[in-house]
Amino acid sequence: MYLLGIETSCDETAAAVVESGERILSNVVASQFDVHRRYGGVVPELASREHLRAIVPVVRQAVEEAGLAYRDLGAVAVTCGPGLVGSLLVGVSYAKALSLSLGVPLIGVNHIEGHIHAVVLEQKPNEVPFPSLALVASGGHTHMFYVHRIGEGDYRYELLGRTRDDAAGEAFDKVAKLLGFSYPGGPIIDRLASYGNPEAIRFTVPRMKGNELDFSFSGLKTAVLRHVQAAGMEAEIARRRELARSAPGGRPTLERWLEATPQPTLDLVASFQQAVTEELVRHALRAAVERDVRSLIISGGVASNSRLRQRFSGQAVPYPVYFPSLRLSTDNAAMIAAAAYPKFLSGRFSDLSLAAEASLAL
Ligand code: KG4
Ligand code: ZN
């Protein structure tokens, strides 16, 4: 069974064909990176326009690269939320039209559920022991779920904690921006942090009132800002902004960033990264113990963070931990097709009333 997945919830137009929820036949991602970079973040109006431009060729490429024709597709799955509503609408409308014209089922998928299935997709069938604790951390969300698998066709999700303000990836991006690095800042901070001392500055994250498994990252961002103001870093920040402006494609190499970043700033970056990742690790482990799970699933763009991966590897964590490969960590449509497969098996289809929902809950 060939399932076409479509993903347009944020700033990537993506389409993929996955066979029987297991084998990726194609996985096309058209990033709008260059459109948004100069604004230091995603501009919703521009995002929908770019999706409109890209959706038809991206889907066509996914079908062609899979070596298939449209008539071979058994179902069309699409992200229907959460995300930018104008962006979601492009994918949802196109998926409806395609499923109608092909006479195949339409399956709406929650984007966060997709991130969880990016991990399941890459393991052998029945490899991941459930129940599992899933941490999904990206630019748009930081959520922890208790995930239970009930037979082949059904997964149940229970939200255990979420961010009350910034998402983890958003914190990386905002701190990077304030330090003069370019967008998205997560990968840059990750690479530079390995040159700094993570113990140099002790950032404390306040304990949560109410649900202690919730996250809060905005205070951390403010703490970095205060540090920047106290240390008088304006000149070096201006230098890095200029570097980003003048670099080919707006992407300075690691060497150029390092030249423009003195040791105390590398220490600051490393300490910030440590504070964010420790918070994610602490919450995930606490939830895992409380709910007595059998594995951990770590997904979303921030799951590519090398320190986070390192913290969850080895003896430190008494659970098998599953990460997606780097290409499935960030937004893609293979994960949407994979998440749709259990729904296909159990006949949970959407109809043409499927709506794009900006804050769709899982
Ligand atoms: O899942 P994703 O592609 O899109 C959203 O759904 O948001 O995640 C993108 C986010 C960005 O905030 C980016 O800075 C962050 O993931 N990110 C990272 C790393 N790679 C991507 N954050 C920290 N370390 C990384 N290596
Ligand atoms: Zn995402």
Short mmCIF file of C-alpha atoms and ligand atoms in Angstrom, two decimals:
data_model
loop_
_atom_site.label_atom_id
_atom_site.label_comp_id
_atom_site.label_asym_id
_atom_site.label_seq_id
_atom_site.Cartn_x
_atom_site.Cartn_y
_atom_site.Cartn_z
CA MET A 1 0.00 0.00 0.00
CA TYR A 2 1.52 3.29 -1.09
CA LEU A 3 0.60 6.25 1.04
CA LEU A 4 1.32 9.80 -0.06
CA GLY A 5 2.08 12.23 2.78
CA ILE A 6 1.85 16.01 2.46
CA GLU A 7 3.23 18.46 5.02
CA THR A 8 2.89 22.26 4.84
CA SER A 9 2.43 23.31 8.46
CA CYS A 10 5.30 25.75 8.69
CA ASP A 11 8.08 26.68 6.29
CA GLU A 12 8.80 23.44 4.43
CA THR A 13 6.70 22.16 1.57
CA ALA A 14 7.13 18.41 1.81
CA ALA A 15 5.74 15.30 0.14
CA ALA A 16 6.70 11.66 0.53
CA VAL A 17 5.58 8.19 -0.45
CA VAL A 18 5.82 5.51 2.23
CA GLU A 19 5.00 1.86 1.60
CA SER A 20 2.89 0.18 4.31
CA GLY A 21 4.06 2.59 7.01
CA GLU A 22 7.57 1.17 6.84
CA ARG A 23 9.54 1.85 3.71
CA ILE A 24 10.29 5.36 2.47
CA LEU A 25 10.15 5.41 -1.33
CA SER A 26 10.61 9.16 -1.63
CA ASN A 27 10.93 12.08 0.74
CA VAL A 28 11.00 15.53 -0.87
CA VAL A 29 11.44 18.64 1.26
CA ALA A 30 11.47 22.11 -0.31
CA SER A 31 12.71 24.50 2.33
CA GLN A 32 11.71 28.17 2.32
CA PHE A 33 14.81 28.94 4.30
CA ASP A 34 16.10 31.61 1.91
CA VAL A 35 12.78 33.46 1.83
CA HIS A 36 12.51 33.86 5.62
CA ARG A 37 16.14 34.14 6.64
CA ARG A 38 16.44 37.87 6.12
CA TYR A 39 13.50 38.42 8.51
CA GLY A 40 15.08 36.27 11.21
CA GLY A 41 12.06 33.96 11.41
CA VAL A 42 9.12 32.60 9.47
CA VAL A 43 6.79 35.22 7.94
CA PRO A 44 3.35 33.55 7.71
CA GLU A 45 2.13 35.40 4.59
CA LEU A 46 5.29 34.57 2.69
CA ALA A 47 5.11 30.96 3.86
CA SER A 48 1.64 30.36 2.38
CA ARG A 49 2.66 31.98 -0.90
CA GLU A 50 5.73 29.75 -1.15
CA HIS A 51 3.67 26.65 -0.36
CA LEU A 52 1.29 27.57 -3.20
CA ARG A 53 4.23 27.84 -5.56
CA ALA A 54 5.85 24.59 -4.44
CA ILE A 55 3.03 22.16 -3.64
CA VAL A 56 2.34 20.82 -7.15
CA PRO A 57 5.98 20.26 -8.20
CA VAL A 58 6.95 18.85 -4.80
CA VAL A 59 4.14 16.26 -4.81
CA ARG A 60 4.87 15.39 -8.44
CA GLN A 61 8.55 14.89 -7.59
CA ALA A 62 7.68 12.64 -4.64
CA VAL A 63 5.47 10.42 -6.81
CA GLU A 64 8.09 10.27 -9.59
CA GLU A 65 10.99 9.54 -7.26
CA ALA A 66 8.98 6.70 -5.75
CA GLY A 67 8.80 5.25 -9.27
CA LEU A 68 5.00 5.38 -9.19
CA ALA A 69 2.08 6.97 -11.00
CA TYR A 70 -0.66 8.87 -9.15
CA ARG A 71 -3.08 5.97 -9.72
CA ASP A 72 -0.81 3.68 -7.64
CA LEU A 73 -1.45 5.71 -4.48
CA GLY A 74 -3.71 4.04 -1.93
CA ALA A 75 -4.42 7.09 0.22
CA VAL A 76 -3.45 10.73 0.70
CA ALA A 77 -2.41 11.90 4.18
CA VAL A 78 -1.96 15.53 5.11
CA THR A 79 -0.98 17.57 8.15
CA CYS A 80 -4.11 19.40 9.30
CA GLY A 81 -2.58 21.07 12.40
CA PRO A 82 -1.07 22.46 14.50
CA GLY A 83 0.80 25.10 12.52
CA LEU A 84 0.33 28.30 10.54
CA VAL A 85 -3.24 28.24 9.32
CA GLY A 86 -2.50 29.78 5.91
CA SER A 87 0.27 27.24 5.34
CA LEU A 88 -1.80 24.28 6.53
CA LEU A 89 -4.65 25.31 4.22
CA VAL A 90 -2.49 24.89 1.13
CA GLY A 91 -1.65 21.29 1.97
CA VAL A 92 -5.15 20.40 3.19
CA SER A 93 -6.88 21.86 0.12
CA TYR A 94 -4.49 20.18 -2.26
CA ALA A 95 -4.76 16.82 -0.47
CA LYS A 96 -8.56 16.99 -0.59
CA ALA A 97 -8.54 17.70 -4.30
CA LEU A 98 -6.03 14.95 -4.99
CA SER A 99 -7.84 12.30 -2.92
CA LEU A 100 -11.14 13.22 -4.55
CA SER A 101 -9.75 13.06 -8.06
CA LEU A 102 -7.98 9.73 -7.42
CA GLY A 103 -10.91 8.25 -5.51
CA VAL A 104 -8.72 7.27 -2.54
CA PRO A 105 -9.15 7.96 1.20
CA LEU A 106 -8.02 11.25 2.74
CA ILE A 107 -6.34 11.05 6.16
CA GLY A 108 -5.76 14.13 8.33
CA VAL A 109 -2.69 13.85 10.58
CA ASN A 110 -1.60 15.87 13.60
CA HIS A 111 1.89 17.27 12.96
CA ILE A 112 3.12 16.27 16.44
CA GLU A 113 1.89 12.73 15.93
CA GLY A 114 3.95 12.82 12.73
CA HIS A 115 7.11 13.71 14.67
CA ILE A 116 6.52 10.72 16.96
CA HIS A 117 6.03 8.39 14.00
CA ALA A 118 9.22 9.63 12.35
CA VAL A 119 10.91 7.57 15.05
CA VAL A 120 8.69 4.48 14.81
CA LEU A 121 9.04 4.50 11.01
CA GLU A 122 12.79 4.01 11.13
CA GLN A 123 12.76 1.09 13.56
CA LYS A 124 11.98 -2.50 12.70
CA PRO A 125 8.27 -3.37 13.06
CA ASN A 126 7.39 -3.73 16.76
CA GLU A 127 10.93 -2.68 17.75
CA VAL A 128 9.89 0.24 19.98
CA PRO A 129 8.49 -1.07 23.28
CA PHE A 130 5.30 0.68 24.38
CA PRO A 131 4.12 2.43 26.45
CA SER A 132 6.66 5.11 25.59
CA LEU A 133 7.40 8.63 26.72
CA ALA A 134 7.58 10.89 23.67
CA LEU A 135 9.28 14.28 23.85
CA VAL A 136 8.66 16.40 20.77
CA ALA A 137 10.77 19.57 20.78
CA SER A 138 10.91 21.84 17.78
CA GLY A 139 10.59 25.46 16.73
CA GLY A 140 6.84 25.38 17.22
CA HIS A 141 6.24 22.99 20.09
CA THR A 142 7.65 21.33 23.17
CA HIS A 143 5.32 18.56 24.24
CA MET A 144 5.61 15.37 26.24
CA PHE A 145 3.20 12.52 25.67
CA TYR A 146 2.56 9.13 27.17
CA VAL A 147 2.12 7.01 24.06
CA HIS A 148 0.37 3.68 24.14
CA ARG A 149 0.02 1.33 21.21
CA ILE A 150 -3.20 -0.60 21.15
CA GLY A 151 -2.93 -3.15 18.39
CA GLU A 152 -1.55 -2.34 14.97
CA GLY A 153 -4.07 0.26 14.04
CA ASP A 154 -4.30 2.46 17.06
CA TYR A 155 -2.12 4.67 19.20
CA ARG A 156 -3.32 6.61 22.23
CA TYR A 157 -1.65 9.83 23.33
CA GLU A 158 -1.86 11.49 26.70
CA LEU A 159 -0.36 14.96 27.07
CA LEU A 160 1.86 15.07 30.17
CA GLY A 161 3.49 18.46 29.81
CA ARG A 162 4.06 21.29 27.39
CA THR A 163 5.76 24.63 27.19
CA ARG A 164 3.91 27.54 28.71
CA ASP A 165 5.77 30.08 26.57
CA ASP A 166 8.56 29.58 24.03
CA ALA A 167 9.19 26.21 22.39
CA ALA A 168 12.68 24.80 22.93
CA GLY A 169 13.72 25.41 19.30
CA GLU A 170 12.25 28.90 19.50
CA ALA A 171 14.46 29.59 22.53
CA PHE A 172 17.50 28.46 20.54
CA ASP A 173 16.46 30.66 17.60
CA LYS A 174 15.72 33.73 19.72
CA VAL A 175 18.94 33.52 21.71
CA ALA A 176 20.90 33.01 18.48
CA LYS A 177 19.22 36.05 16.95
CA LEU A 178 19.94 38.20 19.95
CA LEU A 179 23.61 37.17 19.80
CA GLY A 180 23.82 38.14 16.12
CA PHE A 181 23.74 34.64 14.61
CA SER A 182 21.54 33.85 11.64
CA TYR A 183 18.29 31.88 11.40
CA PRO A 184 17.66 29.12 12.32
CA GLY A 185 19.94 29.45 15.30
CA GLY A 186 19.61 25.97 16.81
CA PRO A 187 22.12 24.25 14.54
CA ILE A 188 24.62 27.14 14.88
CA ILE A 189 24.43 27.15 18.67
CA ASP A 190 24.83 23.37 18.64
CA ARG A 191 28.07 23.55 16.63
CA LEU A 192 29.56 26.51 18.50
CA ALA A 193 28.68 25.14 21.94
CA SER A 194 31.24 22.38 21.59
CA TYR A 195 33.94 25.09 21.76
CA GLY A 196 32.61 26.61 24.99
CA ASN A 197 32.47 25.67 28.64
CA PRO A 198 28.89 24.65 29.57
CA GLU A 199 29.63 25.20 33.26
CA ALA A 200 30.77 28.82 32.79
CA ILE A 201 27.39 30.40 33.58
CA ARG A 202 24.74 28.83 35.79
CA PHE A 203 21.34 29.53 34.30
CA THR A 204 18.50 28.48 36.51
CA VAL A 205 15.10 27.54 35.20
CA PRO A 206 12.28 28.29 37.64
CA ARG A 207 10.21 25.39 39.00
CA MET A 208 6.75 25.23 37.53
CA LYS A 209 3.68 25.97 39.59
CA GLY A 210 0.85 23.60 38.77
CA ASN A 211 1.94 20.87 36.38
CA GLU A 212 5.63 20.38 37.17
CA LEU A 213 6.12 18.59 33.86
CA ASP A 214 5.38 21.78 31.93
CA PHE A 215 8.28 23.74 30.46
CA SER A 216 9.16 27.40 30.40
CA PHE A 217 12.02 28.78 28.33
CA SER A 218 11.28 32.49 28.09
CA GLY A 219 13.01 33.28 31.40
CA LEU A 220 16.18 31.69 30.08
CA LYS A 221 16.09 33.94 27.04
CA THR A 222 15.68 36.98 29.29
CA ALA A 223 18.61 35.81 31.45
CA VAL A 224 20.81 35.61 28.33
CA LEU A 225 19.65 39.09 27.32
CA ARG A 226 20.58 40.48 30.75
CA HIS A 227 23.95 38.83 30.50
CA VAL A 228 24.52 40.35 27.05
CA GLN A 229 23.58 43.82 28.30
CA ALA A 230 25.82 43.56 31.36
CA ALA A 231 28.78 42.28 29.36
CA GLY A 232 28.60 45.09 26.75
CA MET A 233 28.64 42.79 23.73
CA GLU A 234 27.17 45.23 21.17
CA ALA A 235 30.27 45.44 18.97
CA GLU A 236 30.79 41.72 18.54
CA ILE A 237 27.06 41.18 17.93
CA ALA A 238 27.10 43.85 15.21
CA ARG A 239 30.13 42.15 13.70
CA ARG A 240 28.31 38.80 13.51
CA ARG A 241 25.19 40.42 12.00
CA GLU A 242 27.40 41.92 9.32
CA LEU A 243 29.09 38.56 8.79
CA ALA A 244 25.69 36.88 8.26
CA ARG A 245 24.65 39.64 5.84
CA SER A 246 27.77 39.38 3.71
CA ALA A 247 28.31 35.59 3.70
CA PRO A 248 27.45 33.68 0.52
CA GLY A 249 23.83 32.49 0.81
CA GLY A 250 23.68 34.19 4.23
CA ARG A 251 25.41 31.16 5.76
CA PRO A 252 28.85 31.82 7.19
CA THR A 253 31.00 28.74 7.68
CA LEU A 254 31.76 27.43 11.16
CA GLU A 255 35.28 28.88 10.89
CA ARG A 256 33.93 32.37 10.20
CA TRP A 257 31.48 32.19 13.10
CA LEU A 258 34.31 31.05 15.36
CA GLU A 259 36.52 33.96 14.27
CA ALA A 260 33.71 36.37 15.14
CA THR A 261 32.88 34.77 18.50
CA PRO A 262 35.19 35.33 21.47
CA GLN A 263 35.62 32.65 24.14
CA PRO A 264 33.26 34.21 26.75
CA THR A 265 30.47 34.15 24.14
CA LEU A 266 31.22 30.54 23.26
CA ASP A 267 30.94 29.81 26.98
CA LEU A 268 27.63 31.68 27.11
CA VAL A 269 26.30 29.69 24.16
CA ALA A 270 27.42 26.38 25.68
CA SER A 271 25.89 27.26 29.06
CA PHE A 272 22.60 28.24 27.45
CA GLN A 273 22.47 25.01 25.45
CA GLN A 274 23.21 23.02 28.58
CA ALA A 275 20.38 24.74 30.47
CA VAL A 276 17.83 23.96 27.74
CA THR A 277 18.91 20.37 27.20
CA GLU A 278 19.12 19.61 30.93
CA GLU A 279 15.59 20.88 31.34
CA LEU A 280 14.38 18.58 28.55
CA VAL A 281 16.26 15.60 29.99
CA ARG A 282 15.10 16.24 33.55
CA HIS A 283 11.43 16.44 32.57
CA ALA A 284 11.57 13.45 30.25
CA LEU A 285 13.20 11.22 32.85
CA ARG A 286 10.87 12.31 35.58
CA ALA A 287 7.83 11.62 33.41
CA ALA A 288 9.28 8.27 32.33
CA VAL A 289 9.67 7.18 35.95
CA GLU A 290 6.27 8.49 37.02
CA ARG A 291 4.47 6.69 34.22
CA ASP A 292 6.63 3.59 34.21
CA VAL A 293 7.21 3.56 30.44
CA ARG A 294 9.32 1.06 28.54
CA SER A 295 11.09 3.44 26.15
CA LEU A 296 11.72 7.05 25.25
CA ILE A 297 11.05 8.69 21.88
CA ILE A 298 12.80 12.02 21.29
CA SER A 299 11.78 13.88 18.16
CA GLY A 300 11.33 17.27 16.46
CA GLY A 301 14.01 19.64 15.16
CA VAL A 302 15.70 19.97 18.55
CA ALA A 303 16.21 16.19 18.59
CA SER A 304 19.11 16.84 16.20
CA ASN A 305 20.94 18.63 19.00
CA SER A 306 24.16 16.76 19.61
CA ARG A 307 24.29 17.44 23.33
CA LEU A 308 20.73 16.24 23.80
CA ARG A 309 21.53 13.04 21.90
CA GLN A 310 24.64 12.55 23.96
CA ARG A 311 22.76 13.03 27.24
CA PHE A 312 20.25 10.37 26.28
CA SER A 313 22.83 7.85 25.16
CA GLY A 314 24.88 5.35 27.12
CA GLN A 315 24.32 4.23 30.67
CA ALA A 316 22.91 7.49 31.99
CA VAL A 317 19.35 6.65 30.96
CA PRO A 318 17.79 3.34 32.04
CA TYR A 319 15.50 3.09 28.99
CA PRO A 320 15.99 2.34 25.34
CA VAL A 321 15.94 5.79 23.69
CA TYR A 322 14.89 6.27 20.07
CA PHE A 323 15.78 9.29 17.97
CA PRO A 324 14.90 9.88 14.32
CA SER A 325 17.76 10.11 11.84
CA LEU A 326 18.78 13.70 11.19
CA ARG A 327 16.77 13.94 7.96
CA LEU A 328 13.58 12.89 9.75
CA SER A 329 14.18 15.10 12.81
CA THR A 330 13.08 18.24 11.07
CA ASP A 331 9.78 18.67 9.25
CA ASN A 332 9.12 16.17 6.48
CA ALA A 333 6.18 14.32 4.95
CA ALA A 334 7.43 10.74 5.40
CA MET A 335 6.51 11.07 9.07
CA ILE A 336 3.01 12.19 8.11
CA ALA A 337 2.53 9.20 5.80
CA ALA A 338 3.86 6.90 8.55
CA ALA A 339 1.50 8.33 11.18
CA ALA A 340 -1.41 7.90 8.75
CA TYR A 341 -0.82 4.20 8.15
CA PRO A 342 -2.36 2.92 11.43
CA LYS A 343 -5.38 5.13 10.67
CA PHE A 344 -5.54 3.62 7.20
CA LEU A 345 -5.48 0.12 8.68
CA SER A 346 -8.32 0.89 11.06
CA GLY A 347 -10.32 2.88 8.50
CA ARG A 348 -10.14 6.20 10.33
CA PHE A 349 -10.48 8.45 7.30
CA SER A 350 -11.24 12.15 6.99
CA ASP A 351 -13.84 13.60 4.70
CA LEU A 352 -13.95 16.82 2.74
CA SER A 353 -14.89 18.74 5.86
CA LEU A 354 -11.29 18.28 7.12
CA ALA A 355 -10.18 21.68 8.38
CA ALA A 356 -6.78 23.28 8.93
CA GLU A 357 -6.50 23.95 12.67
CA ALA A 358 -3.72 26.21 13.94
CA SER A 359 -3.77 24.80 17.46
CA LEU A 360 -5.02 21.28 16.88
CA ALA A 361 -4.50 19.16 20.00
CA LEU A 362 -3.25 15.58 19.88
O1 KG4 B 1 10.73 20.29 13.62
P1 KG4 B 1 11.28 21.52 12.96
O2 KG4 B 1 11.96 21.35 11.64
O3 KG4 B 1 10.16 22.56 12.69
C1 KG4 B 1 9.15 22.87 13.55
O4 KG4 B 1 8.12 22.13 13.57
O5 KG4 B 1 9.35 23.86 14.29
O6 KG4 B 1 12.23 22.21 14.02
C2 KG4 B 1 12.99 23.37 13.73
C3 KG4 B 1 13.58 23.88 15.02
C4 KG4 B 1 14.25 25.24 14.91
O7 KG4 B 1 13.86 26.02 16.01
C5 KG4 B 1 15.74 24.91 14.96
O8 KG4 B 1 16.52 25.96 15.49
C6 KG4 B 1 15.74 23.71 15.86
O9 KG4 B 1 14.58 22.98 15.48
N1 KG4 B 1 16.95 22.92 15.66
C7 KG4 B 1 17.90 22.73 16.61
C8 KG4 B 1 18.92 21.95 16.01
N2 KG4 B 1 18.55 21.69 14.72
C9 KG4 B 1 17.35 22.28 14.53
N3 KG4 B 1 17.96 23.15 17.88
C10 KG4 B 1 19.05 22.80 18.60
N4 KG4 B 1 20.07 22.07 18.10
C11 KG4 B 1 20.06 21.63 16.82
N5 KG4 B 1 21.06 20.89 16.33
ZN ZN B 2 7.72 20.08 13.31
#
